[in-house]
Short mmCIF file of C-alpha atoms and ligand atoms in Angstrom, two decimals:
data_model
loop_
_atom_site.label_atom_id
_atom_site.label_comp_id
_atom_site.label_asym_id
_atom_site.label_seq_id
_atom_site.Cartn_x
_atom_site.Cartn_y
_atom_site.Cartn_z
CA MET L 1341 -70.76 -171.96 -106.65
CA ARG L 1342 -69.94 -168.59 -108.11
CA VAL L 1343 -66.44 -166.90 -107.44
CA VAL L 1344 -66.58 -163.21 -107.33
CA ILE L 1345 -63.12 -161.61 -107.26
CA HIS L 1346 -62.98 -157.83 -106.67
CA GLY L 1347 -59.99 -155.47 -106.83
CA LEU L 1348 -57.39 -158.02 -106.12
CA THR L 1349 -53.95 -156.69 -105.50
CA LYS L 1350 -50.86 -158.62 -104.24
CA GLU L 1351 -47.54 -157.35 -103.32
CA PHE L 1352 -44.76 -159.58 -102.11
CA MET L 1353 -42.19 -158.16 -99.76
CA THR L 1354 -38.69 -159.39 -100.96
CA GLY L 1355 -35.20 -158.62 -99.92
CA GLY L 1356 -34.89 -156.09 -102.72
CA GLY L 1357 -38.20 -154.39 -101.96
CA LYS L 1358 -41.66 -154.96 -103.20
CA THR L 1359 -42.81 -157.26 -106.06
CA ARG L 1360 -46.21 -156.34 -107.48
CA ALA L 1361 -47.80 -159.57 -108.62
CA LEU L 1362 -51.36 -158.43 -109.20
CA ALA L 1363 -52.75 -154.93 -109.78
CA GLY L 1364 -56.43 -155.06 -109.27
CA VAL L 1365 -58.06 -158.29 -110.68
CA ASN L 1366 -61.73 -158.29 -111.24
CA LEU L 1367 -63.43 -161.58 -112.20
CA GLU L 1368 -66.66 -163.35 -111.83
CA VAL L 1369 -66.69 -167.06 -112.52
CA ARG L 1370 -70.15 -168.66 -112.81
CA ASP L 1371 -71.56 -171.63 -111.14
CA ARG L 1372 -70.34 -174.81 -112.64
CA GLU L 1373 -68.42 -172.95 -115.27
CA PHE L 1374 -65.17 -174.22 -116.79
CA PHE L 1375 -63.14 -170.99 -116.72
CA GLY L 1376 -59.72 -170.44 -118.10
CA VAL L 1377 -56.99 -167.96 -117.09
CA ILE L 1378 -54.17 -167.41 -119.61
CA GLY L 1379 -51.33 -164.84 -119.50
CA PRO L 1380 -47.67 -164.36 -119.90
CA THR L 1381 -45.11 -165.90 -117.49
CA GLY L 1382 -44.92 -164.13 -114.28
CA CYS L 1383 -48.23 -162.22 -114.73
CA GLY L 1384 -49.56 -163.46 -111.30
CA LYS L 1385 -51.68 -166.57 -112.42
CA THR L 1386 -50.47 -168.89 -109.73
CA THR L 1387 -50.63 -166.14 -107.08
CA LEU L 1388 -54.25 -165.56 -108.15
CA LEU L 1389 -55.12 -169.24 -107.63
CA HIS L 1390 -53.35 -169.34 -104.28
CA ILE L 1391 -55.33 -166.35 -103.12
CA ILE L 1392 -58.63 -168.06 -104.31
CA ALA L 1393 -57.55 -171.13 -102.43
CA GLY L 1394 -56.77 -169.31 -99.19
CA LEU L 1395 -52.96 -170.15 -99.42
CA GLU L 1396 -52.04 -166.40 -99.79
CA LYS L 1397 -53.69 -163.51 -98.44
CA PRO L 1398 -54.41 -160.52 -100.92
CA THR L 1399 -52.79 -157.08 -100.20
CA LYS L 1400 -56.18 -155.57 -101.20
CA GLY L 1401 -59.44 -156.75 -102.59
CA SER L 1402 -61.69 -159.77 -102.00
CA VAL L 1403 -62.66 -163.25 -103.08
CA GLU L 1404 -66.16 -164.27 -102.48
CA PHE L 1405 -67.92 -167.65 -102.92
CA VAL L 1406 -71.59 -167.14 -103.79
CA GLY L 1407 -74.01 -170.01 -103.81
CA GLU L 1408 -75.64 -172.65 -101.95
CA LYS L 1409 -72.99 -174.76 -100.06
CA ARG L 1410 -73.70 -178.32 -100.83
CA THR L 1411 -70.44 -180.02 -99.96
CA GLN L 1412 -67.87 -179.78 -97.12
CA ALA L 1413 -64.77 -178.46 -98.96
CA MET L 1414 -64.61 -175.12 -100.63
CA VAL L 1415 -61.79 -175.72 -102.98
CA SER L 1416 -59.32 -178.35 -104.32
CA MET L 1417 -56.17 -177.65 -106.02
CA VAL L 1418 -54.46 -179.69 -108.86
CA PHE L 1419 -50.71 -178.61 -109.36
CA GLN L 1420 -48.43 -178.98 -112.14
CA ASP L 1421 -46.73 -181.78 -110.30
CA ALA L 1422 -49.05 -184.37 -108.97
CA ALA L 1423 -47.39 -184.30 -105.53
CA LEU L 1424 -48.51 -187.70 -104.49
CA MET L 1425 -47.35 -189.49 -101.27
CA PRO L 1426 -44.76 -191.93 -102.60
CA TRP L 1427 -45.14 -194.25 -99.68
CA ARG L 1428 -48.83 -194.67 -100.07
CA SER L 1429 -50.61 -196.81 -102.60
CA VAL L 1430 -52.62 -195.02 -105.34
CA GLU L 1431 -55.78 -195.96 -103.41
CA ARG L 1432 -54.53 -194.30 -100.29
CA ASN L 1433 -53.44 -191.19 -102.09
CA VAL L 1434 -57.02 -190.48 -103.21
CA PRO L 1435 -59.13 -189.99 -100.02
CA LEU L 1436 -57.05 -187.25 -98.33
CA GLY L 1437 -60.01 -184.96 -98.17
CA PRO L 1438 -62.19 -187.40 -96.26
CA GLU L 1439 -59.32 -188.42 -94.06
CA PHE L 1440 -58.58 -184.78 -93.24
CA ARG L 1441 -62.15 -184.30 -92.29
CA ARG L 1442 -61.95 -187.36 -90.12
CA GLN L 1443 -64.66 -189.19 -91.87
CA PRO L 1444 -64.99 -192.90 -90.81
CA ALA L 1445 -62.30 -195.00 -92.31
CA PRO L 1446 -64.58 -197.51 -94.11
CA ALA L 1447 -65.60 -194.55 -96.40
CA TYR L 1448 -62.07 -194.11 -97.67
CA LYS L 1449 -61.93 -197.16 -99.86
CA ARG L 1450 -65.33 -196.58 -101.32
CA VAL L 1451 -64.48 -193.02 -102.14
CA ALA L 1452 -61.11 -193.98 -103.57
CA GLN L 1453 -62.61 -196.79 -105.78
CA PHE L 1454 -65.41 -194.44 -106.99
CA PHE L 1455 -62.92 -191.76 -108.24
CA LEU L 1456 -60.26 -194.04 -109.47
CA GLU L 1457 -62.96 -195.69 -111.61
CA MET L 1458 -63.88 -192.30 -112.86
CA VAL L 1459 -60.33 -191.47 -114.02
CA ARG L 1460 -60.07 -195.21 -115.40
CA LEU L 1461 -57.36 -196.16 -112.90
CA LEU L 1462 -59.02 -198.77 -110.78
CA ASP L 1463 -56.68 -201.57 -111.84
CA PHE L 1464 -53.84 -199.53 -110.34
CA SER L 1465 -55.31 -199.19 -106.95
CA SER L 1466 -52.58 -200.88 -105.09
CA ALA L 1467 -49.66 -199.64 -107.11
CA ARG L 1468 -47.17 -197.12 -105.74
CA PRO L 1469 -46.95 -193.65 -107.49
CA ALA L 1470 -43.41 -194.56 -108.69
CA GLU L 1471 -44.95 -197.32 -110.81
CA LEU L 1472 -47.07 -194.90 -112.69
CA SER L 1473 -46.46 -192.68 -115.77
CA GLY L 1474 -46.73 -188.83 -115.38
CA GLY L 1475 -50.15 -188.85 -116.99
CA MET L 1476 -51.37 -191.37 -114.61
CA LYS L 1477 -50.01 -189.54 -111.58
CA GLN L 1478 -51.90 -186.48 -112.83
CA LYS L 1479 -55.05 -188.58 -113.13
CA VAL L 1480 -54.52 -189.70 -109.49
CA ALA L 1481 -54.23 -185.95 -108.47
CA ILE L 1482 -57.56 -185.21 -110.27
CA ALA L 1483 -59.14 -188.18 -108.53
CA ARG L 1484 -57.81 -186.85 -105.17
CA ALA L 1485 -59.15 -183.34 -105.83
CA LEU L 1486 -62.64 -184.83 -106.78
CA ALA L 1487 -62.60 -187.00 -103.71
CA ASN L 1488 -62.39 -183.96 -101.51
CA ASP L 1489 -65.92 -183.11 -102.85
CA PRO L 1490 -65.07 -179.39 -103.43
CA GLU L 1491 -67.28 -176.60 -104.61
CA VAL L 1492 -64.54 -175.40 -106.84
CA ILE L 1493 -61.53 -177.05 -108.48
CA LEU L 1494 -58.44 -174.86 -109.10
CA MET L 1495 -55.96 -176.22 -111.60
CA ASP L 1496 -52.50 -174.68 -112.18
CA GLU L 1497 -51.14 -175.96 -115.54
CA PRO L 1498 -52.02 -179.51 -114.66
CA PHE L 1499 -50.84 -181.00 -118.00
CA ALA L 1500 -47.78 -178.85 -118.54
CA ASN L 1501 -45.31 -181.50 -117.65
CA LEU L 1502 -46.89 -184.23 -119.82
CA ASP L 1503 -46.05 -185.28 -123.37
CA ALA L 1504 -48.35 -183.92 -126.14
CA GLN L 1505 -50.28 -187.05 -126.72
CA THR L 1506 -50.96 -187.70 -123.03
CA ARG L 1507 -52.00 -184.10 -122.71
CA LEU L 1508 -54.57 -184.49 -125.51
CA LEU L 1509 -55.90 -187.62 -123.89
CA LEU L 1510 -56.08 -186.03 -120.38
CA ARG L 1511 -58.04 -183.06 -121.84
CA GLU L 1512 -60.59 -185.39 -123.09
CA GLU L 1513 -60.81 -187.27 -119.81
CA LEU L 1514 -61.13 -184.11 -117.86
CA LEU L 1515 -64.01 -182.86 -120.22
CA ARG L 1516 -65.76 -186.16 -119.71
CA ILE L 1517 -65.39 -185.91 -115.93
CA TRP L 1518 -66.45 -182.27 -115.85
CA GLU L 1519 -69.52 -183.13 -117.92
CA LYS L 1520 -70.52 -185.71 -115.26
CA GLU L 1521 -69.48 -183.74 -112.12
CA LYS L 1522 -70.20 -180.17 -113.23
CA LYS L 1523 -68.09 -178.42 -110.66
CA THR L 1524 -66.90 -174.94 -111.08
CA VAL L 1525 -63.36 -175.23 -112.45
CA ILE L 1526 -60.76 -172.51 -112.79
CA LEU L 1527 -57.86 -173.57 -114.95
CA VAL L 1528 -54.64 -171.84 -115.44
CA THR L 1529 -52.85 -172.72 -118.59
CA HIS L 1530 -50.14 -171.38 -121.06
CA ASN L 1531 -51.69 -173.37 -123.84
CA ILE L 1532 -54.35 -171.47 -125.89
CA GLU L 1533 -55.46 -174.71 -127.59
CA GLU L 1534 -56.13 -176.22 -124.24
CA ALA L 1535 -58.06 -173.11 -122.92
CA VAL L 1536 -60.32 -173.26 -126.01
CA MET L 1537 -60.84 -176.99 -125.88
CA LEU L 1538 -61.84 -176.99 -122.24
CA CYS L 1539 -63.35 -173.67 -121.17
CA ASP L 1540 -66.57 -171.92 -121.34
CA ARG L 1541 -64.78 -168.59 -121.09
CA VAL L 1542 -61.11 -167.43 -120.85
CA ALA L 1543 -59.71 -164.47 -119.07
CA VAL L 1544 -56.67 -163.14 -120.75
CA MET L 1545 -54.28 -161.34 -118.32
CA SER L 1546 -51.76 -158.57 -118.98
CA SER L 1547 -48.04 -158.79 -118.51
CA ALA L 1548 -46.85 -158.35 -114.89
CA PRO L 1549 -48.31 -157.05 -112.65
CA GLY L 1550 -51.47 -158.78 -113.78
CA VAL L 1551 -54.93 -157.45 -114.49
CA VAL L 1552 -57.63 -159.17 -116.52
CA LYS L 1553 -57.35 -157.63 -119.95
CA SER L 1554 -60.33 -159.25 -121.49
CA VAL L 1555 -62.77 -162.20 -120.93
CA ILE L 1556 -63.48 -164.14 -124.08
CA SER L 1557 -66.56 -166.51 -124.53
CA VAL L 1558 -65.63 -169.82 -126.14
CA ASP L 1559 -68.49 -170.44 -128.42
CA VAL L 1560 -67.49 -174.01 -129.50
CA ARG L 1561 -70.16 -176.63 -129.36
CA ARG L 1562 -70.15 -179.27 -126.54
CA PRO L 1563 -69.39 -182.07 -126.19
CA ARG L 1564 -65.97 -181.31 -127.46
CA THR L 1565 -63.52 -183.84 -128.82
CA LEU L 1566 -60.25 -183.75 -130.74
CA LYS L 1567 -62.42 -183.10 -133.72
CA SER L 1568 -63.55 -179.80 -132.34
CA MET L 1569 -60.06 -178.36 -133.01
CA SER L 1570 -60.91 -178.20 -136.70
CA ASP L 1571 -64.19 -176.46 -136.04
CA PRO L 1572 -64.16 -172.88 -137.61
CA ASP L 1573 -65.46 -171.53 -134.25
CA PHE L 1574 -62.54 -173.18 -132.51
CA ILE L 1575 -59.99 -171.66 -134.80
CA ARG L 1576 -61.66 -168.27 -134.62
CA CYS L 1577 -61.47 -168.22 -130.78
CA LEU L 1578 -57.98 -169.43 -130.85
CA GLU L 1579 -57.06 -166.53 -133.08
CA LYS L 1580 -59.03 -163.99 -131.02
CA ILE L 1581 -57.21 -165.07 -127.79
CA TRP L 1582 -53.83 -165.10 -129.48
CA GLU L 1583 -54.32 -161.68 -130.82
CA LEU L 1584 -54.82 -160.50 -127.20
CA LEU L 1585 -52.08 -162.48 -125.81
CA ARG L 1586 -49.36 -161.75 -128.40
CA TYR L 1587 -49.08 -158.20 -127.39
CA GLU L 1588 -48.76 -159.06 -123.79
CA VAL L 1589 -46.16 -161.85 -124.39
CA ASP L 1590 -44.08 -159.55 -126.68
CA LYS L 1591 -44.28 -156.88 -123.92
CA ALA L 1592 -43.23 -159.43 -121.25
CA MET L 1593 -40.42 -160.65 -123.36
CA ARG L 1594 -39.01 -157.18 -124.00
CA GLU L 1595 -39.21 -156.31 -120.30
CA ASN L 1596 -37.53 -159.55 -119.23
CA HIS L 1597 -34.93 -159.72 -122.01
CA PRO L 1598 -34.22 -156.14 -123.25
CA SER L 1599 -31.87 -157.57 -125.95
CA SER L 1600 -34.86 -159.45 -127.58
CA ALA L 1601 -36.37 -156.07 -128.29
CA THR L 1602 -33.78 -155.61 -130.97
CA GLN L 1603 -34.95 -158.54 -132.90
CA SER L 1604 -37.59 -157.89 -135.71
CA GLU L 1605 -41.07 -158.00 -134.56
CA GLY L 1606 -41.80 -160.89 -136.78
CA GLU L 1607 -39.10 -163.03 -135.19
CA GLY L 1608 -40.42 -162.20 -131.65
CA ARG L 1609 -44.00 -163.00 -132.82
CA ARG L 1610 -42.95 -166.28 -134.36
CA LYS L 1611 -41.16 -167.36 -131.21
CA ALA L 1612 -44.14 -166.32 -129.00
CA HIS L 1613 -46.48 -168.01 -131.45
CA PHE L 1614 -44.56 -171.18 -131.15
CA ASP L 1615 -44.45 -171.03 -127.41
CA GLY L 1616 -48.07 -170.21 -127.08
CA TRP L 1617 -49.50 -172.77 -129.48
CA GLU L 1618 -46.99 -175.44 -128.82
N1 ATP F 2288 -43.83 -166.11 -102.48
C1 ATP F 2288 -43.33 -165.17 -103.24
N2 ATP F 2288 -42.44 -164.25 -102.91
C2 ATP F 2288 -42.00 -163.14 -103.71
N3 ATP F 2288 -42.41 -163.06 -104.87
C3 ATP F 2288 -43.32 -163.87 -105.38
C4 ATP F 2288 -43.90 -164.94 -104.67
N4 ATP F 2288 -44.66 -165.68 -105.39
C5 ATP F 2288 -44.70 -165.16 -106.60
N5 ATP F 2288 -43.94 -164.01 -106.60
C6 ATP F 2288 -43.68 -163.09 -107.74
O1 ATP F 2288 -44.90 -162.62 -108.19
C7 ATP F 2288 -45.00 -162.64 -109.60
C8 ATP F 2288 -46.09 -163.48 -110.15
O2 ATP F 2288 -45.70 -164.92 -109.91
P1 ATP F 2288 -46.64 -166.06 -110.31
O3 ATP F 2288 -45.96 -167.30 -110.02
O4 ATP F 2288 -48.05 -165.80 -109.66
O5 ATP F 2288 -46.74 -165.87 -111.88
P2 ATP F 2288 -47.38 -166.90 -113.05
O6 ATP F 2288 -48.29 -165.97 -113.87
O7 ATP F 2288 -47.97 -168.01 -112.31
O8 ATP F 2288 -46.07 -167.32 -113.74
P3 ATP F 2288 -45.79 -168.61 -114.63
O9 ATP F 2288 -46.63 -168.48 -115.91
O10 ATP F 2288 -44.47 -168.56 -114.94
O11 ATP F 2288 -46.22 -169.85 -113.80
C9 ATP F 2288 -43.61 -162.97 -110.13
O12 ATP F 2288 -42.85 -161.82 -110.23
C10 ATP F 2288 -43.00 -163.74 -108.86
O13 ATP F 2288 -41.54 -163.65 -108.91
MG1 MG F 2289 -47.58 -170.03 -112.37
#
């Protein structure tokens, strides 16, 4: 399923007037592509995903899904926080899509087990979310998104709350699952390394109000593993995205914290560099 986004503008009405979140976003995400979106904080990435998911209406512009519809759900979303139902077992947290569509109950267990096995959590089927680590909870959220059998999976910084090692492991897991399922994925991340590790292409957004500044192809051989991070193509791509992003991050920092504009450019760059690359 292709996602064609044309002239997307979003203005929020707030107490103090209008906030312009998006200022004309154009994008075309290809069928079964792993597509990344990266940009300074507040540039409208979450707003963009919400509009694609149909959770927000654009002020102007359109989102079109183009392709043969093979499954029942159009999109599933994975958030930064797994947002599981604490009173339900892991197994009963997964088949929400089939439940919502009122599929026959016997299918739930089968669907749950299939996707829990895929994220390697079958042994935790009867556990409650509180008994799981943060990384395991996110894996349940990914299983739940897949169980909805969507055309497109939207992910909003799904690993941002996890420790560095868990994040590395989950990136590998996500790649393995995507190689198998081959859904169209749109991933929002602040982490350039993550974008290069996972994506076919990455859109770099401007500082607020967001537009797409550039779309970079990630020409790093697949299958990708941790070792890919030392591949010269990987490093070249990382640097290219960072070059584009650095200017925007600096600009956003100056706008949000005018006092930081007085520090030397090198200082600002080092800080942004650290934030961006972890
Ligand atoms: N429901 C809302 N009402 C009013 N303003 C909003 C609303 N949602 C977002 N905004 C504003 O729109 C702008 C973009 O917000 P958004 O959350 O999309 O940015 P983001 O790129 O996801 O940021 P971050 O990287 O910090 O997650 C911000 O200025 C934000 O304050
Ligand atoms: Mg966001």
